Amino acid sequence: MIKIICVGKIKEKYLKDAIKEYQKRLSKYTKLKIIELPDYNYDTVKTKMEEGKNILSKITDKDFVVTLEINGKELDSINLSSFIDKNISRNITFVIGGSNGLSDDVLKRSDYSLSFSKLTFPHQLFRILLLEQIYRSFKIINNESYHK
C-alpha cells in the first residue's frame, strides 16, 4: 500500500483531474490513499508544529515513512522503482509538508528522506510529480513499457 499525506488542499480542477488519472492508473498495481490536511497561516514555528501534529496523527507504527525534503537523497527513476519494490510490503507513506517545511517531530519519525530536486516546487504540483514517479516505478517493476 502507498499512502500520501500532504498539507494543503488542491483547488484547481486541472490538478484534481491529473491526480484522479494517476489514482486510476495506480489502482492496477497498489492500493493508494491520499490524505489531505489543512495548512495553517500562523507564524512559521506554530504552523510547522500544528501541521506536524496533524501529519503524525495519520501515521501508524507499521508505516515506512518517506519525507520529501529538499536536502533528502536524490534517486533516479530506476532507483526509486527498486526502493518502492523493496519497501512496498511495509506500507510506504510519503509525506509532503506545507510551505514552511516539516516539523522536527515529523523529521524524527521519518525512515527515509527523499528529494526530487534542489528546486522548489508548489506542493499542489509536486503531488502530481510524486504520483507520476510512483506510477513510473510500478511500470518499471513490472517490466512494462512507459519508462524511456
PDB file of C-alpha atoms in Angstrom:
ATOM      1  CA  MET A   1       0.000   0.000   0.000  1.00  0.00           C
ATOM      2  CA  ILE A   2       1.072   3.564  -0.731  1.00  0.00           C
ATOM      3  CA  LYS A   3      -0.171   6.424   1.388  1.00  0.00           C
ATOM      4  CA  ILE A   4       0.493  10.063   0.593  1.00  0.00           C
ATOM      5  CA  ILE A   5      -0.003  12.575   3.384  1.00  0.00           C
ATOM      6  CA  CYS A   6       0.012  16.142   2.132  1.00  0.00           C
ATOM      7  CA  VAL A   7      -0.545  19.532   3.659  1.00  0.00           C
ATOM      8  CA  GLY A   8      -2.889  21.736   1.664  1.00  0.00           C
ATOM      9  CA  LYS A   9      -5.935  21.226  -0.491  1.00  0.00           C
ATOM     10  CA  ILE A  10      -5.992  21.095  -4.264  1.00  0.00           C
ATOM     11  CA  LYS A  11      -8.483  23.635  -5.616  1.00  0.00           C
ATOM     12  CA  GLU A  12      -7.738  23.734  -9.347  1.00  0.00           C
ATOM     13  CA  LYS A  13      -9.810  21.344 -11.466  1.00  0.00           C
ATOM     14  CA  TYR A  14      -6.974  20.546 -13.887  1.00  0.00           C
ATOM     15  CA  LEU A  15      -4.738  19.455 -10.992  1.00  0.00           C
ATOM     16  CA  LYS A  16      -7.545  17.383  -9.457  1.00  0.00           C
ATOM     17  CA  ASP A  17      -8.061  15.731 -12.856  1.00  0.00           C
ATOM     18  CA  ALA A  18      -4.370  14.831 -13.120  1.00  0.00           C
ATOM     19  CA  ILE A  19      -4.419  13.347  -9.617  1.00  0.00           C
ATOM     20  CA  LYS A  20      -7.517  11.293 -10.429  1.00  0.00           C
ATOM     21  CA  GLU A  21      -5.854   9.993 -13.597  1.00  0.00           C
ATOM     22  CA  TYR A  22      -2.797   8.752 -11.696  1.00  0.00           C
ATOM     23  CA  GLN A  23      -5.007   7.280  -8.965  1.00  0.00           C
ATOM     24  CA  LYS A  24      -6.827   5.328 -11.673  1.00  0.00           C
ATOM     25  CA  ARG A  25      -3.576   4.165 -13.291  1.00  0.00           C
ATOM     26  CA  LEU A  26      -2.055   3.132  -9.962  1.00  0.00           C
ATOM     27  CA  SER A  27      -5.117   1.119  -8.916  1.00  0.00           C
ATOM     28  CA  LYS A  28      -3.834  -1.667 -11.193  1.00  0.00           C
ATOM     29  CA  TYR A  29      -0.710  -2.038  -9.035  1.00  0.00           C
ATOM     30  CA  THR A  30      -1.366  -0.994  -5.469  1.00  0.00           C
ATOM     31  CA  LYS A  31      -3.840   0.394  -3.009  1.00  0.00           C
ATOM     32  CA  LEU A  32      -3.368   4.164  -2.821  1.00  0.00           C
ATOM     33  CA  LYS A  33      -4.614   6.528  -0.147  1.00  0.00           C
ATOM     34  CA  ILE A  34      -4.174  10.302  -0.341  1.00  0.00           C
ATOM     35  CA  ILE A  35      -4.747  12.223   2.876  1.00  0.00           C
ATOM     36  CA  GLU A  36      -5.088  15.995   2.566  1.00  0.00           C
ATOM     37  CA  LEU A  37      -4.503  18.002   5.719  1.00  0.00           C
ATOM     38  CA  PRO A  38      -5.245  21.683   6.281  1.00  0.00           C
ATOM     39  CA  ASP A  39      -2.447  24.175   6.025  1.00  0.00           C
ATOM     40  CA  TYR A  40      -2.116  26.882   8.633  1.00  0.00           C
ATOM     41  CA  ASN A  41      -1.117  30.510   8.436  1.00  0.00           C
ATOM     42  CA  TYR A  42       0.342  31.192  11.870  1.00  0.00           C
ATOM     43  CA  ASP A  43       3.934  32.155  12.430  1.00  0.00           C
ATOM     44  CA  THR A  44       6.384  29.630  10.966  1.00  0.00           C
ATOM     45  CA  VAL A  45       7.087  27.769  14.204  1.00  0.00           C
ATOM     46  CA  LYS A  46       3.447  27.354  15.228  1.00  0.00           C
ATOM     47  CA  THR A  47       2.416  26.430  11.672  1.00  0.00           C
ATOM     48  CA  LYS A  48       5.042  23.674  11.430  1.00  0.00           C
ATOM     49  CA  MET A  49       4.067  22.407  14.885  1.00  0.00           C
ATOM     50  CA  GLU A  50       0.321  22.220  14.091  1.00  0.00           C
ATOM     51  CA  GLU A  51       0.845  20.703  10.661  1.00  0.00           C
ATOM     52  CA  GLY A  52       3.319  18.253  12.170  1.00  0.00           C
ATOM     53  CA  LYS A  53       0.792  17.094  14.795  1.00  0.00           C
ATOM     54  CA  ASN A  54      -1.773  16.505  12.049  1.00  0.00           C
ATOM     55  CA  ILE A  55       0.726  14.584   9.905  1.00  0.00           C
ATOM     56  CA  LEU A  56       1.814  12.362  12.794  1.00  0.00           C
ATOM     57  CA  SER A  57      -1.823  11.587  13.648  1.00  0.00           C
ATOM     58  CA  LYS A  58      -2.155   9.909  10.225  1.00  0.00           C
ATOM     59  CA  ILE A  59       0.983   7.752  10.554  1.00  0.00           C
ATOM     60  CA  THR A  60       0.830   4.290  12.125  1.00  0.00           C
ATOM     61  CA  ASP A  61       3.625   2.308  13.729  1.00  0.00           C
ATOM     62  CA  LYS A  62       3.790  -0.042  10.734  1.00  0.00           C
ATOM     63  CA  ASP A  63       4.175   2.767   8.154  1.00  0.00           C
ATOM     64  CA  PHE A  64       7.528   3.164   6.412  1.00  0.00           C
ATOM     65  CA  VAL A  65       7.685   6.963   6.314  1.00  0.00           C
ATOM     66  CA  VAL A  66       9.374   8.777   3.436  1.00  0.00           C
ATOM     67  CA  THR A  67       9.591  12.525   3.922  1.00  0.00           C
ATOM     68  CA  LEU A  68      10.005  14.683   0.840  1.00  0.00           C
ATOM     69  CA  GLU A  69      12.755  17.155   1.643  1.00  0.00           C
ATOM     70  CA  ILE A  70      14.929  19.431  -0.439  1.00  0.00           C
ATOM     71  CA  ASN A  71      18.030  18.033   1.312  1.00  0.00           C
ATOM     72  CA  GLY A  72      16.990  14.387   1.077  1.00  0.00           C
ATOM     73  CA  LYS A  73      18.635  11.700  -1.033  1.00  0.00           C
ATOM     74  CA  GLU A  74      18.091  12.056  -4.762  1.00  0.00           C
ATOM     75  CA  LEU A  75      17.185   8.920  -6.739  1.00  0.00           C
ATOM     76  CA  ASP A  76      16.677   8.408 -10.441  1.00  0.00           C
ATOM     77  CA  SER A  77      13.515   6.641 -11.627  1.00  0.00           C
ATOM     78  CA  ILE A  78      15.172   3.211 -11.776  1.00  0.00           C
ATOM     79  CA  ASN A  79      16.467   3.503  -8.206  1.00  0.00           C
ATOM     80  CA  LEU A  80      13.122   4.845  -6.976  1.00  0.00           C
ATOM     81  CA  SER A  81      11.380   1.826  -8.502  1.00  0.00           C
ATOM     82  CA  SER A  82      13.837  -0.502  -6.716  1.00  0.00           C
ATOM     83  CA  PHE A  83      13.265   1.400  -3.479  1.00  0.00           C
ATOM     84  CA  ILE A  84       9.470   1.057  -3.813  1.00  0.00           C
ATOM     85  CA  ASP A  85       9.722  -2.616  -4.782  1.00  0.00           C
ATOM     86  CA  LYS A  86      11.921  -3.345  -1.750  1.00  0.00           C
ATOM     87  CA  ASN A  87       9.696  -1.478   0.732  1.00  0.00           C
ATOM     88  CA  ILE A  88       6.135  -1.879  -0.598  1.00  0.00           C
ATOM     89  CA  SER A  89       5.301  -4.597   1.927  1.00  0.00           C
ATOM     90  CA  ARG A  90       5.942  -2.065   4.684  1.00  0.00           C
ATOM     91  CA  ASN A  91       3.128   0.393   3.775  1.00  0.00           C
ATOM     92  CA  ILE A  92       5.123   3.228   2.256  1.00  0.00           C
ATOM     93  CA  THR A  93       3.872   6.600   3.466  1.00  0.00           C
ATOM     94  CA  PHE A  94       5.107   9.656   1.575  1.00  0.00           C
ATOM     95  CA  VAL A  95       4.836  12.975   3.411  1.00  0.00           C
ATOM     96  CA  ILE A  96       4.621  16.306   1.582  1.00  0.00           C
ATOM     97  CA  GLY A  97       4.805  19.208   4.003  1.00  0.00           C
ATOM     98  CA  GLY A  98       3.416  22.698   3.740  1.00  0.00           C
ATOM     99  CA  SER A  99       5.210  25.801   2.544  1.00  0.00           C
ATOM    100  CA  ASN A 100       7.127  26.121   5.834  1.00  0.00           C
ATOM    101  CA  GLY A 101       8.509  22.588   5.658  1.00  0.00           C
ATOM    102  CA  LEU A 102       8.178  19.719   8.104  1.00  0.00           C
ATOM    103  CA  SER A 103       8.313  19.842  11.889  1.00  0.00           C
ATOM    104  CA  ASP A 104      11.227  18.320  13.771  1.00  0.00           C
ATOM    105  CA  ASP A 105       8.886  15.631  15.135  1.00  0.00           C
ATOM    106  CA  VAL A 106       7.906  14.540  11.614  1.00  0.00           C
ATOM    107  CA  LEU A 107      11.555  14.551  10.538  1.00  0.00           C
ATOM    108  CA  LYS A 108      12.429  12.359  13.545  1.00  0.00           C
ATOM    109  CA  ARG A 109       9.667   9.884  12.589  1.00  0.00           C
ATOM    110  CA  SER A 110      10.929   9.682   9.006  1.00  0.00           C
ATOM    111  CA  ASP A 111      12.512   6.404   7.902  1.00  0.00           C
ATOM    112  CA  TYR A 112      13.887   7.873   4.680  1.00  0.00           C
ATOM    113  CA  SER A 113      14.448  11.401   3.418  1.00  0.00           C
ATOM    114  CA  LEU A 114      13.865  11.778  -0.337  1.00  0.00           C
ATOM    115  CA  SER A 115      14.464  14.763  -2.618  1.00  0.00           C
ATOM    116  CA  PHE A 116      13.241  15.103  -6.172  1.00  0.00           C
ATOM    117  CA  SER A 117      15.478  18.094  -6.828  1.00  0.00           C
ATOM    118  CA  LYS A 118      17.161  21.085  -5.268  1.00  0.00           C
ATOM    119  CA  LEU A 119      14.432  23.119  -6.981  1.00  0.00           C
ATOM    120  CA  THR A 120      11.390  24.273  -5.042  1.00  0.00           C
ATOM    121  CA  PHE A 121       8.009  23.086  -6.363  1.00  0.00           C
ATOM    122  CA  PRO A 122       4.486  24.201  -5.446  1.00  0.00           C
ATOM    123  CA  HIS A 123       3.108  21.415  -3.250  1.00  0.00           C
ATOM    124  CA  GLN A 124      -0.006  21.101  -5.429  1.00  0.00           C
ATOM    125  CA  LEU A 125       2.129  20.359  -8.485  1.00  0.00           C
ATOM    126  CA  PHE A 126       4.574  18.223  -6.538  1.00  0.00           C
ATOM    127  CA  ARG A 127       1.785  15.828  -5.590  1.00  0.00           C
ATOM    128  CA  ILE A 128       1.307  15.093  -9.292  1.00  0.00           C
ATOM    129  CA  LEU A 129       5.058  14.689  -9.828  1.00  0.00           C
ATOM    130  CA  LEU A 130       5.173  12.196  -6.966  1.00  0.00           C
ATOM    131  CA  LEU A 131       2.194  10.235  -8.297  1.00  0.00           C
ATOM    132  CA  GLU A 132       3.736  10.120 -11.768  1.00  0.00           C
ATOM    133  CA  GLN A 133       7.024   8.792 -10.403  1.00  0.00           C
ATOM    134  CA  ILE A 134       5.236   6.163  -8.308  1.00  0.00           C
ATOM    135  CA  TYR A 135       3.310   5.105 -11.416  1.00  0.00           C
ATOM    136  CA  ARG A 136       6.535   5.025 -13.447  1.00  0.00           C
ATOM    137  CA  SER A 137       8.108   2.901 -10.706  1.00  0.00           C
ATOM    138  CA  PHE A 138       5.364   0.290 -10.928  1.00  0.00           C
ATOM    139  CA  LYS A 139       5.686   0.201 -14.722  1.00  0.00           C
ATOM    140  CA  ILE A 140       9.437  -0.413 -14.324  1.00  0.00           C
ATOM    141  CA  ILE A 141       8.910  -3.036 -11.602  1.00  0.00           C
ATOM    142  CA  ASN A 142       6.505  -4.906 -13.893  1.00  0.00           C
ATOM    143  CA  ASN A 143       8.723  -4.579 -16.993  1.00  0.00           C
ATOM    144  CA  GLU A 144       6.008  -2.671 -18.829  1.00  0.00           C
ATOM    145  CA  SER A 145       6.724  -0.037 -21.442  1.00  0.00           C
ATOM    146  CA  TYR A 146       6.424   3.554 -20.275  1.00  0.00           C
ATOM    147  CA  HIS A 147       9.836   4.449 -18.944  1.00  0.00           C
ATOM    148  CA  LYS A 148      12.188   5.798 -21.602  1.00  0.00           C
TER     149      LYS A 148
END
